[in-house]
Coordinates of C-alpha atoms in Angstrom, one line a residue:
X1 CA 49.0 28.6 -24.0
X2 CA 49.1 26.9 -20.8
X3 CA 46.0 25.4 -18.9
X4 CA 45.4 26.5 -15.5
X5 CA 45.1 23.2 -13.7
X6 CA 43.9 24.8 -10.4
X7 CA 40.6 25.8 -12.5
X8 CA 39.4 22.1 -13.1
X9 CA 40.4 21.1 -9.6
X10 CA 38.1 23.7 -7.7
X11 CA 35.4 23.3 -10.7
X12 CA 35.5 19.5 -9.8
X13 CA 35.5 20.4 -5.9
X14 CA 32.2 22.1 -6.4
X15 CA 30.4 19.3 -7.7
X16 CA 28.0 17.4 -5.4
X17 CA 28.2 13.9 -4.8
X18 CA 26.4 11.1 -3.1
X19 CA 22.5 11.7 -4.6
X20 CA 20.6 11.0 -7.0
X21 CA 20.5 14.2 -9.3
X22 CA 18.8 14.8 -12.8
X23 CA 18.3 17.7 -14.6
X24 CA 15.5 19.4 -17.1
X25 CA 17.4 21.0 -19.9
X26 CA 14.7 22.5 -22.4
X27 CA 15.9 25.4 -25.5
X28 CA 13.9 28.2 -25.1
X29 CA 12.4 27.8 -28.4
X30 CA 8.5 28.4 -28.1
X31 CA 5.6 26.3 -26.6
X32 CA 6.4 22.9 -24.2
X33 CA 5.4 19.8 -26.7
X34 CA 4.1 16.9 -25.0
X35 CA 7.4 14.7 -25.7
X36 CA 9.0 17.7 -23.6
X37 CA 6.4 17.7 -20.8
X38 CA 6.9 14.0 -20.4
X39 CA 10.8 14.3 -20.2
X40 CA 10.4 17.0 -17.7
X41 CA 7.8 14.8 -15.9
X42 CA 10.6 11.3 -16.0
X43 CA 13.2 13.5 -14.7
X44 CA 11.5 14.9 -11.8
X45 CA 10.0 11.7 -10.8
X46 CA 13.4 10.0 -10.7
X47 CA 15.3 12.5 -8.5
X48 CA 11.6 12.4 -6.0
X49 CA 12.0 8.8 -5.9
X50 CA 15.3 9.0 -5.0
X51 CA 14.8 11.6 -2.8
X52 CA 17.6 13.4 -5.3
X53 CA 17.8 17.0 -6.5
X54 CA 15.8 17.9 -9.4
X55 CA 17.7 21.0 -11.8
X56 CA 16.3 23.1 -14.6
X57 CA 19.1 23.9 -17.2
X58 CA 18.2 26.4 -19.8
X59 CA 20.3 25.4 -23.1
X60 CA 20.2 28.4 -25.1
X61 CA 23.6 27.9 -27.3
X62 CA 21.9 27.9 -30.7
X63 CA 21.1 31.5 -30.0
X64 CA 19.5 31.5 -33.9
X65 CA 16.5 29.7 -32.9
X66 CA 15.5 31.7 -29.3
X67 CA 11.9 33.0 -29.1
X68 CA 10.9 35.9 -27.0
X69 CA 8.7 35.0 -24.0
X70 CA 10.0 31.1 -24.1
X71 CA 11.7 30.7 -21.1
X72 CA 8.5 32.3 -19.3
X73 CA 6.5 29.5 -21.1
X74 CA 9.3 26.7 -19.5
X75 CA 8.8 28.1 -16.0
X76 CA 5.0 28.7 -16.1
X77 CA 4.6 25.3 -17.5
X78 CA 6.4 23.5 -14.7
X79 CA 5.0 25.5 -11.9
X80 CA 1.3 24.6 -13.1
X81 CA 2.5 20.9 -13.6
X82 CA 3.7 21.2 -9.7
X83 CA 7.2 19.7 -11.1
X84 CA 9.4 22.1 -8.7
X85 CA 13.2 22.6 -9.3
X86 CA 15.9 22.6 -6.2
X87 CA 18.2 24.6 -8.3
X88 CA 18.0 26.4 -11.7
X89 CA 18.5 29.8 -13.0
X90 CA 15.8 31.4 -10.7
X91 CA 16.3 29.8 -7.7
X92 CA 20.4 29.5 -7.8
X93 CA 22.4 26.7 -6.4
X94 CA 26.0 25.2 -5.8
X95 CA 26.6 25.1 -9.8
X96 CA 25.5 27.9 -10.9
X97 CA 24.9 29.9 -13.4
X98 CA 22.0 27.3 -14.5
X99 CA 21.8 29.3 -18.4
X100 CA 24.5 27.9 -21.1
X101 CA 25.2 31.2 -22.6
X102 CA 26.4 32.6 -19.0
X103 CA 28.9 29.6 -19.0
X104 CA 30.7 30.2 -22.1
X105 CA 34.1 30.8 -20.9
X106 CA 33.4 27.0 -18.9
X107 CA 33.0 25.3 -22.6
X108 CA 36.2 26.5 -24.1
X109 CA 38.9 26.0 -21.2
X110 CA 37.0 22.1 -21.2
X111 CA 37.4 22.0 -25.2
X112 CA 41.5 23.1 -24.7
X113 CA 41.8 20.5 -22.0
X114 CA 40.4 18.0 -24.3
X115 CA 42.8 18.9 -27.0
X116 CA 45.9 18.8 -24.6
X117 CA 44.8 15.5 -23.8
X118 CA 44.8 14.4 -27.2
X119 CA 41.0 13.7 -28.0
X120 CA 40.2 16.9 -29.5
X121 CA 41.9 19.0 -32.4
X122 CA 41.9 22.6 -33.7
X123 CA 40.3 22.3 -37.5
X124 CA 41.2 25.3 -40.2
X125 CA 38.8 24.5 -42.8
X126 CA 36.3 25.8 -44.7
X127 CA 33.3 23.3 -43.7
X128 CA 29.8 25.1 -42.9
X129 CA 29.3 23.8 -39.2
X130 CA 25.6 23.4 -40.4
X131 CA 26.4 20.4 -42.0
X132 CA 28.0 18.6 -39.1
X133 CA 25.4 15.6 -38.6
X134 CA 24.5 15.3 -42.5
X135 CA 27.1 12.9 -42.9
X136 CA 29.0 14.7 -45.6
X137 CA 32.2 15.2 -43.1
X138 CA 35.1 12.6 -43.7
X139 CA 37.2 13.3 -41.3
X140 CA 40.1 11.1 -43.4
X141 CA 40.3 14.3 -45.3
X142 CA 40.9 16.7 -42.9
X143 CA 44.2 17.5 -42.7
X144 CA 43.9 19.7 -39.7
X145 CA 43.8 15.9 -37.4
X146 CA 47.6 15.6 -38.5
X147 CA 48.4 18.7 -37.0
X148 CA 50.9 18.5 -34.6
X149 CA 49.7 20.5 -31.0
X150 CA 52.3 23.0 -31.7
X151 CA 51.2 23.8 -35.4
X152 CA 47.8 24.1 -34.6
X153 CA 48.6 26.8 -31.3
X154 CA 50.5 28.7 -33.6
X155 CA 48.1 29.3 -36.1
X156 CA 45.3 30.0 -33.5
X157 CA 48.1 32.3 -31.6
X158 CA 48.4 33.8 -35.2
X159 CA 44.3 34.7 -35.5
X160 CA 43.4 32.2 -37.8
X161 CA 39.6 31.0 -37.5
X162 CA 39.1 27.5 -35.7
X163 CA 36.8 25.4 -34.5
X164 CA 37.4 22.5 -32.2
X165 CA 36.4 19.2 -33.5
X166 CA 36.4 15.8 -31.1
X167 CA 39.3 13.2 -32.2
X168 CA 37.6 10.1 -32.5
X169 CA 39.5 6.9 -32.7
X170 CA 40.0 5.6 -36.5
X171 CA 39.7 2.3 -35.4
X172 CA 37.5 -0.5 -32.6
X173 CA 34.0 0.3 -31.4
X174 CA 32.7 2.3 -28.5
X175 CA 29.7 0.6 -26.5
X176 CA 27.5 2.5 -24.3
X177 CA 24.9 1.3 -21.7
X178 CA 21.3 2.7 -21.7
X179 CA 18.8 2.1 -19.0
X180 CA 15.9 1.0 -21.2
X181 CA 17.9 -0.1 -24.4
X182 CA 21.1 -2.1 -22.9
X183 CA 24.1 -2.2 -24.2
X184 CA 24.4 -0.6 -27.7
X185 CA 27.8 -0.8 -29.8
X186 CA 28.9 1.1 -32.9
X187 CA 32.2 1.2 -34.9
X188 CA 34.1 4.3 -34.3
X189 CA 34.3 4.6 -38.3
X190 CA 30.5 5.5 -38.5
X191 CA 30.9 8.5 -35.8
X192 CA 31.8 11.8 -37.5
X193 CA 34.5 14.2 -35.3
X194 CA 31.9 16.7 -34.4
X195 CA 32.1 20.6 -34.0
X196 CA 32.7 21.3 -30.6
X197 CA 33.3 24.6 -30.2
X198 CA 32.1 26.8 -33.3
X199 CA 34.2 30.0 -34.8
X200 CA 32.4 32.1 -32.8
X201 CA 33.4 30.6 -29.5
X202 CA 29.7 29.3 -28.7
X203 CA 30.1 25.5 -27.9
X204 CA 27.8 22.9 -29.6
X205 CA 24.8 21.9 -28.0
X206 CA 26.5 18.2 -27.8
X207 CA 29.5 19.3 -26.0
X208 CA 27.9 21.8 -23.5
X209 CA 25.7 19.1 -22.7
X210 CA 28.3 16.3 -21.5
X211 CA 30.1 19.3 -19.7
X212 CA 27.4 20.3 -17.7
X213 CA 26.1 17.6 -16.8
X214 CA 29.5 16.3 -15.3
X215 CA 30.0 20.0 -13.6
X216 CA 26.8 20.0 -12.1
X217 CA 27.3 15.9 -10.8
X218 CA 23.8 15.0 -13.0
X219 CA 23.5 11.4 -12.3
X220 CA 21.0 10.3 -14.9
X221 CA 20.5 11.9 -18.0
X222 CA 16.9 11.6 -19.6
X223 CA 16.4 12.8 -23.1
X224 CA 14.8 11.5 -26.2
X225 CA 15.9 8.0 -28.1
X226 CA 16.6 10.3 -31.4
X227 CA 19.8 10.9 -29.1
X228 CA 21.1 7.4 -29.1
X229 CA 22.9 8.0 -32.2
X230 CA 24.8 10.6 -30.2
X231 CA 25.2 8.7 -27.5
X232 CA 28.9 7.2 -28.0
X233 CA 30.4 10.6 -29.1
X234 CA 29.2 11.5 -25.5
X235 CA 30.9 8.0 -24.2
X236 CA 34.0 9.3 -25.9
X237 CA 33.8 12.7 -24.2
X238 CA 33.5 11.2 -20.7
X239 CA 36.5 9.1 -21.2
X240 CA 38.8 11.7 -22.8
X241 CA 38.0 13.6 -19.5
X242 CA 38.5 10.6 -17.3
X243 CA 35.1 11.3 -15.9
X244 CA 32.5 8.7 -14.7
X245 CA 29.4 8.4 -17.3
X246 CA 26.2 9.0 -15.8
X247 CA 23.0 6.5 -16.5
X248 CA 21.5 7.0 -20.0
X249 CA 17.8 7.1 -19.8
X250 CA 16.3 7.6 -23.6
X251 CA 12.8 7.6 -24.2
X252 CA 10.9 6.3 -27.2
X253 CA 9.4 8.5 -29.1
X254 CA 5.5 9.8 -28.4
X255 CA 4.0 9.2 -31.9
X256 CA 1.1 10.7 -33.7
X257 CA 0.3 7.4 -35.4
X258 CA 2.4 4.1 -36.0
X259 CA 4.4 6.3 -38.6
X260 CA 4.7 9.6 -37.5
X261 CA 6.2 11.5 -34.4
X262 CA 4.1 13.9 -33.0
X263 CA 4.6 17.5 -34.2
X264 CA 4.0 21.2 -33.9
X265 CA 4.4 21.7 -37.4
X266 CA 1.7 19.1 -38.3
X267 CA -1.0 20.4 -36.1
X268 CA -0.3 18.2 -33.0
X269 CA -0.9 20.3 -29.5
X270 CA 1.8 20.8 -27.0
X271 CA 0.8 21.7 -23.2
X272 CA -0.4 24.9 -23.7
X273 CA -3.0 23.8 -26.7
X274 CA -4.0 21.0 -23.8
X275 CA -5.0 23.0 -21.7
X276 CA -7.0 25.4 -24.0
X277 CA -8.7 22.3 -25.4
X278 CA -10.2 22.0 -21.6
X279 CA -7.9 19.4 -20.0
X280 CA -6.7 19.7 -16.6
X281 CA -3.1 19.8 -15.9
X282 CA -3.7 16.5 -13.7
X283 CA -5.1 14.6 -16.4
X284 CA -2.4 15.6 -18.9
X285 CA 0.5 14.5 -16.5
X286 CA -1.0 11.1 -15.7
X287 CA -1.9 10.5 -19.3
X288 CA 1.7 11.2 -20.2
X289 CA 3.6 9.3 -17.6
X290 CA 2.0 6.1 -19.1
X291 CA 3.1 7.1 -22.5
X292 CA 6.0 5.3 -22.4
X293 CA 6.0 3.7 -18.6
X294 CA 3.8 1.0 -16.8
X295 CA 3.3 1.1 -13.2
X296 CA 4.8 -3.0 -12.1
X297 CA 3.7 -5.6 -9.1
X298 CA 0.8 -4.7 -6.8
X299 CA -0.3 -1.2 -8.9
X300 CA 0.0 -3.0 -12.3
X301 CA -3.5 -2.3 -13.1
X302 CA -4.0 1.1 -11.8
X303 CA -4.7 3.9 -14.0
X304 CA -4.7 7.0 -12.1
X305 CA -2.0 8.3 -10.0
X306 CA -1.3 11.6 -8.1
X307 CA 2.3 12.8 -8.7
X308 CA 3.0 11.8 -5.2
X309 CA 1.7 8.4 -6.4
X310 CA 3.7 8.6 -9.5
X311 CA 6.6 9.6 -7.6
X312 CA 6.9 6.8 -4.8
X313 CA 5.9 4.3 -8.1
X314 CA 8.2 5.6 -10.8
X315 CA 10.9 3.1 -11.7
X316 CA 13.0 3.1 -14.9
X317 CA 12.4 -1.2 -15.0
X318 CA 9.0 0.0 -15.9
X319 CA 10.2 2.0 -19.2
X320 CA 9.4 0.7 -22.4
X321 CA 11.2 0.6 -25.5
X322 CA 8.6 0.7 -28.0
X323 CA 7.0 4.5 -29.5
X324 CA 4.0 5.2 -27.4
X325 CA 0.8 6.6 -29.8
X326 CA -0.6 9.7 -28.7
X327 CA -4.4 9.0 -28.3
X328 CA -6.7 12.2 -27.3
X329 CA -9.4 9.7 -26.6
X330 CA -7.3 8.2 -23.8
X331 CA -6.9 11.4 -22.7
X332 CA -10.3 12.3 -23.0
X333 CA -11.1 9.4 -20.6
X334 CA -8.5 10.4 -18.0
X335 CA -9.7 14.0 -17.8
X336 CA -13.3 12.8 -17.5
X337 CA -12.4 10.6 -14.2
X338 CA -9.9 13.9 -13.1
X339 CA -13.5 16.1 -13.4
X340 CA -15.3 13.3 -11.8
X341 CA -13.2 13.1 -9.0
X342 CA -13.0 17.0 -7.9
X343 CA -14.8 18.2 -5.2
X344 CA -18.3 20.3 -6.3
X345 CA -16.4 23.8 -5.1
X346 CA -13.3 22.8 -7.0
X347 CA -15.3 21.8 -10.3
X348 CA -17.6 24.9 -10.0
X349 CA -14.4 27.2 -9.8
X350 CA -12.8 25.3 -12.9
X351 CA -15.9 25.7 -15.1
X352 CA -17.0 29.1 -13.7
X353 CA -15.3 30.8 -17.0
X354 CA -16.2 28.4 -19.5
X355 CA -20.6 28.9 -18.0
X356 CA -20.0 32.2 -17.8
X357 CA -19.3 32.3 -22.0
X358 CA -22.7 31.3 -22.5
X359 CA -24.3 31.8 -19.7
X360 CA -24.5 35.4 -17.7
X361 CA -26.7 35.8 -14.7
X362 CA -27.7 32.0 -13.3
X363 CA -26.1 30.2 -10.2
X364 CA -22.5 29.2 -12.0
X365 CA -22.7 26.4 -8.8
X366 CA -26.0 25.4 -9.5
X367 CA -24.8 24.4 -13.4
X368 CA -21.9 23.3 -12.5
X369 CA -23.3 20.8 -10.0
X370 CA -25.4 19.1 -13.3
X371 CA -22.4 19.2 -15.2
X372 CA -19.9 17.5 -13.6
X373 CA -21.0 14.2 -14.5
X374 CA -21.7 14.6 -17.4
X375 CA -18.8 16.8 -18.9
X376 CA -15.4 15.0 -20.4
X377 CA -13.4 18.7 -21.1
X378 CA -14.6 21.7 -19.8
X379 CA -14.2 23.3 -23.2
X380 CA -17.5 21.1 -23.6
X381 CA -19.4 23.0 -21.1
X382 CA -20.4 26.5 -23.0
X383 CA -22.3 24.2 -26.3
X384 CA -24.1 22.0 -23.2
X385 CA -25.4 25.1 -21.1
X386 CA -26.3 27.9 -23.6
X387 CA -29.9 26.6 -23.5
X388 CA -29.7 28.5 -20.1
X389 CA -29.3 32.1 -21.8
X390 CA -31.9 31.5 -24.3
X391 CA -34.0 29.0 -25.7
X392 CA -32.7 27.3 -29.4
X393 CA -35.0 26.8 -32.2
X394 CA -36.4 23.4 -32.0
X395 CA -39.0 21.4 -33.8
X396 CA -42.0 19.7 -32.6
X397 CA -40.5 16.4 -33.5
X398 CA -38.5 16.8 -30.6
X399 CA -41.8 16.2 -28.5
X400 CA -41.8 12.6 -29.5
X401 CA -39.9 9.8 -27.4
X402 CA -40.6 6.2 -27.7
X403 CA -39.1 5.3 -24.2
X404 CA -40.8 8.1 -22.6
X405 CA -44.1 7.0 -24.6
X406 CA -44.8 10.4 -26.0
X407 CA -45.8 12.3 -29.2
X408 CA -47.2 15.6 -29.7
X409 CA -50.5 15.2 -28.9
X410 CA -49.3 13.4 -25.4
X411 CA -46.9 16.0 -24.9
X412 CA -49.3 18.8 -25.4
X413 CA -52.3 17.2 -22.8
X414 CA -48.9 17.1 -20.3
X415 CA -48.1 20.7 -20.8
X416 CA -51.4 21.8 -20.3
X417 CA -51.4 20.0 -17.2
X418 CA -48.2 20.9 -16.0
X419 CA -48.2 24.8 -16.9
X420 CA -50.9 25.2 -13.7
X421 CA -49.4 23.1 -11.6
X422 CA -46.6 24.9 -11.8
X423 CA -47.7 27.9 -11.3
X424 CA -49.7 27.4 -8.2
X425 CA -46.5 25.9 -6.4
X426 CA -46.0 27.5 -3.1
X427 CA -42.0 27.3 -3.2
X428 CA -39.7 26.9 -6.0
X429 CA -37.6 24.6 -4.8
X430 CA -36.0 21.3 -6.4
X431 CA -37.8 19.2 -3.8
X432 CA -41.7 21.2 -4.6
X433 CA -40.8 21.0 -8.3
X434 CA -40.0 17.1 -8.3
X435 CA -42.7 16.3 -5.7
X436 CA -45.4 18.4 -7.9
X437 CA -44.4 16.7 -11.0
X438 CA -44.7 13.3 -9.8
X439 CA -48.1 13.8 -7.8
X440 CA -49.4 15.0 -11.3
X441 CA -48.1 12.0 -13.1
X442 CA -49.7 10.0 -10.5
X443 CA -52.7 11.8 -11.0
X444 CA -52.7 11.7 -14.6
X445 CA -52.0 7.8 -14.6
X446 CA -48.8 8.2 -16.7
X447 CA -45.3 7.2 -16.2
X448 CA -43.0 10.1 -14.4
X449 CA -40.8 9.8 -17.8
X450 CA -44.0 10.8 -20.1
X451 CA -44.8 14.4 -18.0
X452 CA -41.0 14.6 -17.5
X453 CA -40.0 14.4 -21.3
X454 CA -42.2 17.1 -22.8
X455 CA -41.5 19.5 -19.6
X456 CA -37.7 18.9 -20.0
X457 CA -37.9 19.6 -23.8
X458 CA -40.0 22.8 -23.7
X459 CA -38.1 24.0 -20.8
X460 CA -34.8 23.4 -22.7
X461 CA -35.4 23.3 -26.5
X462 CA -33.1 20.3 -26.8
X463 CA -33.1 16.3 -26.8
X464 CA -29.7 16.1 -24.9
X465 CA -29.1 18.0 -21.7
X466 CA -27.2 18.0 -18.3
X467 CA -29.9 17.2 -15.6
X468 CA -33.6 16.4 -16.2
X469 CA -36.8 18.3 -16.1
X470 CA -36.8 19.2 -12.5
X471 CA -33.3 20.8 -12.4
X472 CA -33.7 22.9 -15.3
X473 CA -36.8 24.4 -14.0
X474 CA -35.3 25.0 -10.5
X475 CA -32.7 26.9 -12.3
X476 CA -34.7 28.8 -14.9
X477 CA -36.8 30.0 -12.2
X478 CA -40.4 29.8 -12.4
X479 CA -41.4 32.6 -14.7
X480 CA -38.7 32.0 -17.6
X481 CA -39.7 28.0 -17.2
X482 CA -43.6 28.8 -17.9
X483 CA -42.4 31.2 -20.3
X484 CA -40.6 28.2 -22.1
X485 CA -43.5 25.9 -21.6
X486 CA -45.9 27.9 -23.3
X487 CA -44.2 28.4 -26.0
X488 CA -43.7 24.7 -26.5
X489 CA -47.4 24.4 -26.0
X490 CA -48.2 27.2 -29.0
X491 CA -45.6 25.4 -31.0
X492 CA -47.8 22.0 -30.3
X493 CA -51.2 23.8 -30.5

């Protein structure tokens, strides 16, 4: 069967050239794990730093692993993270389609072209395709490798089932260059003749990747370092076609600890999980950017970056060969910084659903104002503010505080003085409550803390609270504050 050379010329003519083009190419197999998010981020940053094009491609050739709704998770995550793509299945572009299963005919044509060029061959053996990477396949035993093209074509034309395999040179070495790891050389005899086209006509991941990256004009291929072992075979495919080889960027793994890679199977969090745990998208992205990359020069000490600042600062020279350990405490630190940096209005909006989990009627804005400087994760909020809704059970031992110089007797005297004073205030404002309590402390000849501690314990029923006695009383309102203070006094009687 002769090949239509005009088809290949037209495909070449479509390829955009002259600027940096990167792609994020996830498989729709479920959640977006942290390593995947980092790949998307780095790929986006390389494109944006160079004023280039960022492409989304959906790699669904492994139909058995597809998960319903997983493509929507990819779109939703990229949108939430503001990693906008210039080309993709939903926005189109000059090298559509951007979904691999819709490009099936293309792969078959290029595989046959590679056969004609002598860099691939038809294989009629019964070997199970799933065992390809197990190392069991010895190409020296494959009789199909020795078939002439005419013999093989006759068997194909007769309807015999086949796969198409890459013909790896038996002798010599293959050297490829990686932007992070440098030059790596492997002996060709250690590489297997991998399957390029399966019996069902679908391409393998490794083949589809190379064809699409070339036809989409991809200049930088960002992927995990677990693909370093496949890179020589990719190189040989590019060389077999006579194509330019893109810049390889193999990222070191994200680890749970020194020994173990992060994995959903072991309960490690995905992006969605981290959101559910109360982490902000901006903090997650900022932290993930620094898992394997460090800023250099004047900004070497900078920790907090907006997405725009990351795009300006990002360079391949700052990337590390060493695995990065995902530290939830460090992410929590970043999250706290991001929460503090929000405007009060933005923080109140973000905090509202968490406040409302615990507190039904009181002012969200007033409670949020107490929380912003005292909150590391949004999910901390319900527990911190539940006392506003209902006074928890507490013991009289809370009224004892060495620093405030209080014990049950002192606390009883303070509440006995505070209750009538608060009852008699003309207005229930922050200022009125504060001035009333400080004037009372002066009159009683005690430090402010000696009066404030028992008032706060009686009002909140717990030792650690967002905000002090004044703010808590103000938010609770006069009637509820006095009710709680009288209950505290009864405990101390």
